[in-house]
PDB file of C-alpha atoms in Angstrom:
ATOM      1  CA  UNK P 248      -0.279  -0.043  -0.135  1.00 71.00           C
ATOM      2  CA  UNK P 249       3.183   2.352  -0.166  1.00 86.00           C
ATOM      3  CA  UNK P 250       2.067   3.832  -3.341  1.00 95.00           C
ATOM      4  CA  UNK P 251      -1.424   4.498  -2.378  1.00 96.00           C
ATOM      5  CA  UNK P 252       0.016   6.219   0.768  1.00 96.00           C
ATOM      6  CA  UNK P 253       2.473   8.401  -1.200  1.00 97.00           C
ATOM      7  CA  UNK P 254      -0.489   9.287  -3.379  1.00 98.00           C
ATOM      8  CA  UNK P 255      -2.552  10.511  -0.622  1.00 97.00           C
ATOM      9  CA  UNK P 256      -0.268  12.375   0.835  1.00 96.00           C
ATOM     10  CA  UNK P 257      -0.078  14.152  -2.380  1.00 97.00           C
ATOM     11  CA  UNK P 258      -3.466  14.885  -2.504  1.00 96.00           C
ATOM     12  CA  UNK P 259      -3.560  16.489   1.333  1.00 95.00           C
ATOM     13  CA  UNK P 260      -0.299  18.427   0.605  1.00 95.00           C
ATOM     14  CA  UNK P 261      -2.150  19.867  -2.904  1.00 95.00           C
ATOM     15  CA  UNK P 262      -5.364  20.517  -0.830  1.00 92.00           C
ATOM     16  CA  UNK P 263      -3.113  22.653   1.182  1.00 92.00           C
ATOM     17  CA  UNK P 264      -1.337  24.380  -1.422  1.00 94.00           C
ATOM     18  CA  UNK P 265      -4.905  25.226  -2.918  1.00 92.00           C
ATOM     19  CA  UNK P 266      -5.812  27.247   0.148  1.00 89.00           C
ATOM     20  CA  UNK P 267      -8.183  24.630   1.373  1.00 89.00           C
ATOM     21  CA  UNK P 268      -6.828  23.729   4.812  1.00 88.00           C
ATOM     22  CA  UNK P 269      -3.684  24.627   6.571  1.00 89.00           C
ATOM     23  CA  UNK P 270      -0.959  22.379   7.327  1.00 90.00           C
ATOM     24  CA  UNK P 271      -1.498  22.171  10.899  1.00 90.00           C
ATOM     25  CA  UNK P 272      -5.303  21.013  10.312  1.00 88.00           C
ATOM     26  CA  UNK P 273      -4.156  18.014   9.152  1.00 89.00           C
ATOM     27  CA  UNK P 274      -3.900  15.926  12.257  1.00 92.00           C
ATOM     28  CA  UNK P 275      -3.102  12.304  11.797  1.00 95.00           C
ATOM     29  CA  UNK P 276      -6.217   9.563  11.652  1.00 95.00           C
ATOM     30  CA  UNK P 277      -6.448   7.682  14.838  1.00 95.00           C
ATOM     31  CA  UNK P 278      -7.491   4.615  12.890  1.00 97.00           C
ATOM     32  CA  UNK P 279      -5.382   1.469  12.867  1.00 97.00           C
ATOM     33  CA  UNK P 280      -4.411  -1.057  10.389  1.00 97.00           C
ATOM     34  CA  UNK P 281      -5.302  -3.399  12.777  1.00 97.00           C
ATOM     35  CA  UNK P 282      -9.311  -2.157  12.926  1.00 98.00           C
ATOM     36  CA  UNK P 283      -9.308  -2.036   9.248  1.00 97.00           C
ATOM     37  CA  UNK P 284      -8.315  -5.762   8.991  1.00 97.00           C
ATOM     38  CA  UNK P 285     -10.869  -6.678  12.089  1.00 98.00           C
ATOM     39  CA  UNK P 286     -13.643  -4.438  10.298  1.00 98.00           C
ATOM     40  CA  UNK P 287     -13.070  -6.342   6.461  1.00 97.00           C
ATOM     41  CA  UNK P 288     -12.589  -9.725   8.435  1.00 97.00           C
ATOM     42  CA  UNK P 289     -15.666  -9.350  10.508  1.00 98.00           C
ATOM     43  CA  UNK P 290     -17.813  -8.674   7.364  1.00 97.00           C
ATOM     44  CA  UNK P 291     -15.844 -10.530   4.504  1.00 97.00           C
ATOM     45  CA  UNK P 292     -15.241  -7.846   2.728  1.00 96.00           C
ATOM     46  CA  UNK P 293     -12.249  -6.053   1.049  1.00 95.00           C
ATOM     47  CA  UNK P 294     -11.760  -2.488   1.055  1.00 96.00           C
ATOM     48  CA  UNK P 295      -9.873  -0.804  -1.502  1.00 96.00           C
ATOM     49  CA  UNK P 296      -6.241  -0.124  -0.965  1.00 96.00           C
ATOM     50  CA  UNK P 297      -6.660   3.523  -1.920  1.00 97.00           C
ATOM     51  CA  UNK P 298      -9.635   4.214   0.592  1.00 97.00           C
ATOM     52  CA  UNK P 299      -7.628   1.821   3.108  1.00 97.00           C
ATOM     53  CA  UNK P 300      -4.666   4.656   2.736  1.00 97.00           C
ATOM     54  CA  UNK P 301      -7.046   7.560   3.362  1.00 96.00           C
ATOM     55  CA  UNK P 302      -8.468   6.538   6.423  1.00 96.00           C
ATOM     56  CA  UNK P 303      -5.272   5.827   7.746  1.00 97.00           C
ATOM     57  CA  UNK P 304      -3.834   9.025   7.025  1.00 95.00           C
ATOM     58  CA  UNK P 305      -5.422  12.691   8.536  1.00 94.00           C
ATOM     59  CA  UNK P 306      -8.229  13.440   9.994  1.00 86.00           C
ATOM     60  CA  UNK P 307     -10.476  15.257   7.309  1.00 73.00           C
ATOM     61  CA  UNK P 308     -10.928  18.729   8.905  1.00 64.00           C
ATOM     62  CA  UNK P 309     -14.387  19.554   7.273  1.00 66.00           C
ATOM     63  CA  UNK P 310     -17.521  19.088   8.599  1.00 64.00           C
ATOM     64  CA  UNK P 311     -19.408  21.124   6.053  1.00 71.00           C
ATOM     65  CA  UNK P 312     -17.683  19.070   2.780  1.00 85.00           C
ATOM     66  CA  UNK P 313     -15.574  20.453   0.003  1.00 90.00           C
ATOM     67  CA  UNK P 314     -16.767  21.832  -3.502  1.00 90.00           C
ATOM     68  CA  UNK P 315     -15.055  21.432  -6.685  1.00 93.00           C
ATOM     69  CA  UNK P 316     -15.797  21.067 -10.249  1.00 92.00           C
ATOM     70  CA  UNK P 317     -16.257  17.622 -12.025  1.00 93.00           C
ATOM     71  CA  UNK P 318     -17.449  16.848 -15.301  1.00 89.00           C
ATOM     72  CA  UNK P 319     -20.816  15.526 -15.078  1.00 83.00           C
ATOM     73  CA  UNK P 320     -23.028  14.135 -18.386  1.00 79.00           C
ATOM     74  CA  UNK P 321     -20.451  15.523 -20.146  1.00 83.00           C
ATOM     75  CA  UNK P 322     -20.444  18.852 -18.556  1.00 85.00           C
ATOM     76  CA  UNK P 323     -18.485  21.354 -16.192  1.00 88.00           C
ATOM     77  CA  UNK P 324     -20.415  21.893 -12.930  1.00 86.00           C
ATOM     78  CA  UNK P 325     -19.500  22.620  -9.024  1.00 88.00           C
ATOM     79  CA  UNK P 326     -20.599  20.335  -6.950  1.00 89.00           C
ATOM     80  CA  UNK P 327     -20.121  19.468  -3.289  1.00 89.00           C
ATOM     81  CA  UNK P 328     -18.756  16.161  -1.464  1.00 92.00           C
ATOM     82  CA  UNK P 329     -19.124  15.412   1.975  1.00 92.00           C
ATOM     83  CA  UNK P 330     -16.269  12.973   2.514  1.00 92.00           C
ATOM     84  CA  UNK P 331     -15.056  12.897   6.097  1.00 89.00           C
ATOM     85  CA  UNK P 332     -12.048  10.588   7.557  1.00 90.00           C
ATOM     86  CA  UNK P 333     -14.310   8.227   9.220  1.00 92.00           C
ATOM     87  CA  UNK P 334     -13.699   6.120  12.229  1.00 94.00           C
ATOM     88  CA  UNK P 335     -13.636   2.454  12.175  1.00 97.00           C
ATOM     89  CA  UNK P 336     -16.772   2.317  14.467  1.00 97.00           C
ATOM     90  CA  UNK P 337     -18.606   4.836  12.315  1.00 95.00           C
ATOM     91  CA  UNK P 338     -17.466   3.592   8.898  1.00 97.00           C
ATOM     92  CA  UNK P 339     -19.222   0.091  10.115  1.00 98.00           C
ATOM     93  CA  UNK P 340     -22.428   2.409  11.543  1.00 97.00           C
ATOM     94  CA  UNK P 341     -22.584   3.357   7.880  1.00 96.00           C
ATOM     95  CA  UNK P 342     -22.198   0.412   6.585  1.00 97.00           C
ATOM     96  CA  UNK P 343     -25.246  -1.280   8.714  1.00 97.00           C
ATOM     97  CA  UNK P 344     -27.263   1.485   8.335  1.00 94.00           C
ATOM     98  CA  UNK P 345     -27.333   1.300   5.023  1.00 94.00           C
ATOM     99  CA  UNK P 346     -28.418  -2.229   4.968  1.00 95.00           C
ATOM    100  CA  UNK P 347     -31.126  -1.438   7.291  1.00 93.00           C
ATOM    101  CA  UNK P 348     -32.856   1.371   5.479  1.00 90.00           C
ATOM    102  CA  UNK P 349     -32.424  -1.349   2.366  1.00 91.00           C
ATOM    103  CA  UNK P 350     -34.262  -3.978   3.972  1.00 91.00           C
ATOM    104  CA  UNK P 351     -37.085  -1.765   5.491  1.00 89.00           C
ATOM    105  CA  UNK P 352     -37.797   0.684   3.399  1.00 85.00           C
ATOM    106  CA  UNK P 353     -36.988  -0.605   0.208  1.00 86.00           C
ATOM    107  CA  UNK P 354     -37.447  -4.545   0.968  1.00 89.00           C
ATOM    108  CA  UNK P 355     -34.342  -5.582  -0.888  1.00 92.00           C
ATOM    109  CA  UNK P 356     -32.122  -8.277   1.120  1.00 93.00           C
ATOM    110  CA  UNK P 357     -28.775  -7.693   2.832  1.00 93.00           C
ATOM    111  CA  UNK P 358     -27.152 -10.374   0.676  1.00 94.00           C
ATOM    112  CA  UNK P 359     -27.982  -7.789  -2.267  1.00 95.00           C
ATOM    113  CA  UNK P 360     -26.663  -4.639  -0.054  1.00 95.00           C
ATOM    114  CA  UNK P 361     -23.620  -6.055   1.781  1.00 95.00           C
ATOM    115  CA  UNK P 362     -21.343  -4.948  -1.466  1.00 96.00           C
ATOM    116  CA  UNK P 363     -22.059  -1.157  -0.931  1.00 97.00           C
ATOM    117  CA  UNK P 364     -19.896   1.038   1.391  1.00 98.00           C
ATOM    118  CA  UNK P 365     -21.327   3.940   2.351  1.00 97.00           C
ATOM    119  CA  UNK P 366     -18.245   6.526   2.737  1.00 96.00           C
ATOM    120  CA  UNK P 367     -20.031   9.933   2.684  1.00 93.00           C
ATOM    121  CA  UNK P 368     -22.761  12.299   0.712  1.00 92.00           C
ATOM    122  CA  UNK P 369     -22.885  13.201  -3.115  1.00 87.00           C
ATOM    123  CA  UNK P 370     -23.993  17.137  -3.432  1.00 79.00           C
ATOM    124  CA  UNK P 371     -26.001  18.808  -1.284  1.00 73.00           C
ATOM    125  CA  UNK P 372     -28.081  15.829   0.425  1.00 74.00           C
ATOM    126  CA  UNK P 373     -28.569  14.041  -3.375  1.00 81.00           C
ATOM    127  CA  UNK P 374     -27.570  10.930  -1.398  1.00 88.00           C
ATOM    128  CA  UNK P 375     -25.008   8.198   0.070  1.00 93.00           C
ATOM    129  CA  UNK P 376     -21.725   7.858  -1.414  1.00 95.00           C
ATOM    130  CA  UNK P 377     -20.751   4.062  -1.565  1.00 97.00           C
ATOM    131  CA  UNK P 378     -17.595   2.026  -3.346  1.00 98.00           C
ATOM    132  CA  UNK P 379     -19.277  -0.994  -4.663  1.00 97.00           C
ATOM    133  CA  UNK P 380     -17.037  -3.687  -2.980  1.00 97.00           C
ATOM    134  CA  UNK P 381     -18.058  -5.930  -5.865  1.00 94.00           C
ATOM    135  CA  UNK P 382     -16.043  -4.276  -8.513  1.00 93.00           C
ATOM    136  CA  UNK P 383     -12.889  -4.201  -9.179  1.00 90.00           C
ATOM    137  CA  UNK P 384     -10.706  -1.055  -9.979  1.00 87.00           C
ATOM    138  CA  UNK P 385      -8.375  -3.111 -12.055  1.00 89.00           C
ATOM    139  CA  UNK P 386     -11.875  -3.868 -14.821  1.00 91.00           C
ATOM    140  CA  UNK P 387     -12.469  -0.011 -14.326  1.00 94.00           C
ATOM    141  CA  UNK P 388     -12.999   1.748 -17.815  1.00 95.00           C
ATOM    142  CA  UNK P 389     -13.439   5.543 -17.543  1.00 91.00           C
ATOM    143  CA  UNK P 390     -15.452   5.900 -20.594  1.00 91.00           C
ATOM    144  CA  UNK P 391     -17.711   2.879 -19.433  1.00 94.00           C
ATOM    145  CA  UNK P 392     -19.865   4.095 -15.975  1.00 93.00           C
ATOM    146  CA  UNK P 393     -21.113   0.715 -15.581  1.00 92.00           C
ATOM    147  CA  UNK P 394     -17.827  -0.111 -14.511  1.00 95.00           C
ATOM    148  CA  UNK P 395     -17.372   2.462 -11.799  1.00 96.00           C
ATOM    149  CA  UNK P 396     -16.699   1.646  -8.163  1.00 97.00           C
ATOM    150  CA  UNK P 397     -17.935   4.812  -7.151  1.00 97.00           C
ATOM    151  CA  UNK P 398     -21.812   4.680  -6.571  1.00 95.00           C
ATOM    152  CA  UNK P 399     -24.683   7.298  -5.038  1.00 93.00           C
ATOM    153  CA  UNK P 400     -28.000   6.150  -3.958  1.00 92.00           C
ATOM    154  CA  UNK P 401     -30.443   9.068  -5.419  1.00 81.00           C
ATOM    155  CA  UNK P 402     -32.551  10.364  -3.132  1.00 67.00           C
ATOM    156  CA  UNK P 403     -33.637  13.375  -5.670  1.00 53.00           C
ATOM    157  CA  UNK P 404     -34.813  10.704  -8.662  1.00 49.00           C
ATOM    158  CA  UNK P 405     -37.433   8.897  -7.008  1.00 49.00           C
ATOM    159  CA  UNK P 406     -38.338   8.894  -3.078  1.00 48.00           C
ATOM    160  CA  UNK P 407     -40.364   5.445  -2.992  1.00 54.00           C
ATOM    161  CA  UNK P 408     -37.551   3.259  -4.088  1.00 64.00           C
ATOM    162  CA  UNK P 409     -33.798   2.367  -4.629  1.00 84.00           C
ATOM    163  CA  UNK P 410     -32.850   0.415  -7.928  1.00 85.00           C
ATOM    164  CA  UNK P 411     -32.080  -3.226  -8.161  1.00 89.00           C
ATOM    165  CA  UNK P 412     -30.803  -4.838 -10.855  1.00 89.00           C
ATOM    166  CA  UNK P 413     -32.472  -7.918 -12.482  1.00 88.00           C
ATOM    167  CA  UNK P 414     -31.062 -10.035  -9.484  1.00 90.00           C
ATOM    168  CA  UNK P 415     -32.393  -7.926  -6.959  1.00 90.00           C
ATOM    169  CA  UNK P 416     -28.930  -6.049  -6.203  1.00 92.00           C
ATOM    170  CA  UNK P 417     -28.833  -2.987  -5.066  1.00 94.00           C
ATOM    171  CA  UNK P 418     -27.334  -0.811  -7.733  1.00 91.00           C
ATOM    172  CA  UNK P 419     -26.495   3.295  -7.809  1.00 90.00           C
ATOM    173  CA  UNK P 420     -26.010   5.917 -10.454  1.00 91.00           C
ATOM    174  CA  UNK P 421     -21.971   6.162 -11.543  1.00 93.00           C
ATOM    175  CA  UNK P 422     -20.043   9.071  -9.477  1.00 94.00           C
ATOM    176  CA  UNK P 423     -16.244   8.541  -9.920  1.00 96.00           C
ATOM    177  CA  UNK P 424     -14.424   5.821 -11.783  1.00 97.00           C
ATOM    178  CA  UNK P 425     -12.458   4.887  -8.377  1.00 97.00           C
ATOM    179  CA  UNK P 426     -11.486   6.412  -5.331  1.00 97.00           C
ATOM    180  CA  UNK P 427      -8.156   8.265  -6.303  1.00 97.00           C
ATOM    181  CA  UNK P 428     -10.294   9.734  -9.159  1.00 97.00           C
ATOM    182  CA  UNK P 429     -12.342  11.241  -6.512  1.00 97.00           C
ATOM    183  CA  UNK P 430      -8.913  12.655  -5.112  1.00 97.00           C
ATOM    184  CA  UNK P 431      -7.871  14.023  -8.246  1.00 97.00           C
ATOM    185  CA  UNK P 432     -10.871  15.708  -8.733  1.00 97.00           C
ATOM    186  CA  UNK P 433     -12.082  17.128  -4.980  1.00 95.00           C
ATOM    187  CA  UNK P 434      -8.299  17.719  -3.570  1.00 95.00           C
ATOM    188  CA  UNK P 435      -6.389  17.979  -6.200  1.00 96.00           C
ATOM    189  CA  UNK P 436      -8.768  20.351  -8.315  1.00 96.00           C
ATOM    190  CA  UNK P 437      -8.324  18.525 -11.555  1.00 97.00           C
ATOM    191  CA  UNK P 438     -11.140  19.835 -13.778  1.00 96.00           C
ATOM    192  CA  UNK P 439     -10.921  23.568 -12.405  1.00 95.00           C
ATOM    193  CA  UNK P 440      -8.562  25.184 -14.858  1.00 95.00           C
ATOM    194  CA  UNK P 441     -11.005  23.729 -17.534  1.00 94.00           C
ATOM    195  CA  UNK P 442     -13.622  25.645 -15.993  1.00 92.00           C
ATOM    196  CA  UNK P 443     -11.817  28.959 -15.505  1.00 92.00           C
ATOM    197  CA  UNK P 444     -10.941  28.884 -18.952  1.00 92.00           C
ATOM    198  CA  UNK P 445     -14.350  28.219 -20.261  1.00 88.00           C
ATOM    199  CA  UNK P 446     -16.015  30.284 -18.215  1.00 86.00           C
ATOM    200  CA  UNK P 447     -13.048  33.345 -17.375  1.00 86.00           C
ATOM    201  CA  UNK P 448     -13.428  33.337 -13.743  1.00 87.00           C
ATOM    202  CA  UNK P 449     -11.149  32.445 -11.144  1.00 90.00           C
ATOM    203  CA  UNK P 450     -12.074  30.043  -8.944  1.00 91.00           C
ATOM    204  CA  UNK P 451     -11.491  29.426  -5.160  1.00 90.00           C
ATOM    205  CA  UNK P 452     -12.216  28.459  -1.682  1.00 89.00           C
ATOM    206  CA  UNK P 453     -14.344  31.462  -0.768  1.00 90.00           C
ATOM    207  CA  UNK P 454     -16.326  31.224  -4.263  1.00 89.00           C
ATOM    208  CA  UNK P 455     -16.794  27.304  -4.593  1.00 89.00           C
ATOM    209  CA  UNK P 456     -17.900  27.731  -1.189  1.00 86.00           C
ATOM    210  CA  UNK P 457     -20.583  30.470  -1.972  1.00 83.00           C
ATOM    211  CA  UNK P 458     -23.767  29.023  -1.967  1.00 77.00           C
ATOM    212  CA  UNK P 459     -24.861  31.720  -4.275  1.00 78.00           C
ATOM    213  CA  UNK P 460     -22.376  31.033  -6.750  1.00 78.00           C
ATOM    214  CA  UNK P 461     -23.328  27.529  -6.938  1.00 72.00           C
ATOM    215  CA  UNK P 462     -26.970  27.693  -7.101  1.00 68.00           C
ATOM    216  CA  UNK P 463     -26.377  30.855  -9.674  1.00 65.00           C
ATOM    217  CA  UNK P 464     -24.611  28.211 -12.351  1.00 64.00           C
ATOM    218  CA  UNK P 465     -27.897  26.038 -12.366  1.00 57.00           C
ATOM    219  CA  UNK P 466     -29.606  29.179 -13.169  1.00 57.00           C
ATOM    220  CA  UNK P 467     -27.041  30.225 -15.683  1.00 59.00           C
ATOM    221  CA  UNK P 468     -26.731  33.928 -14.414  1.00 46.00           C
ATOM    222  CA  UNK P 469     -23.074  34.472 -14.615  1.00 50.00           C
ATOM    223  CA  UNK P 470     -21.739  32.433 -17.226  1.00 55.00           C
ATOM    224  CA  UNK P 471     -20.140  34.834 -19.680  1.00 51.00           C
ATOM    225  CA  UNK P 472     -18.140  32.527 -22.191  1.00 47.00           C
TER     226      UNK P 472
END
């Protein structure tokens, strides 16, 4: 996991250089490798190495999320992400709560939900962001969203159900190819230069955290290509 640790460190340092956090705010995570191993063995799951490295890195200092620009449906657009550095106890609680909600609210059996690991929240209350543990990173095809590991369970599209495939397996909407891509987008600002060039606007932390700015994007009041 050496390469993954190095990448996560680079991502956090990029977050510092972009002005999102001060160096002194990056306090070490309290999670341990032994706790992660015990959690994975308890539920017979494999946690992707990049997310493992993230959980063992720093205590993420934001309670109100982080904003950036992503490529969504072929368009550049601002989107908030809530991605805390969960404790292993919190990770386990999220994992089990999602299963309970799926079973109690949507009649989806446990065996069809245990592949989803709830790690954060997508957008402003759009729904849980999950890693689909049934998908391997080696099989991810950037151009085929059906292979993407990160999915979100949409609360906006249909309040009456979560979607399942023909076998009854709970599935989500594609969010990101894998956890590394998510860090590239949000921590490293991958799409921000293209957005700035297209719309002739300089993105800053203050601007991206301004709800009026994000809302006005959707209303197309400020776009000056």
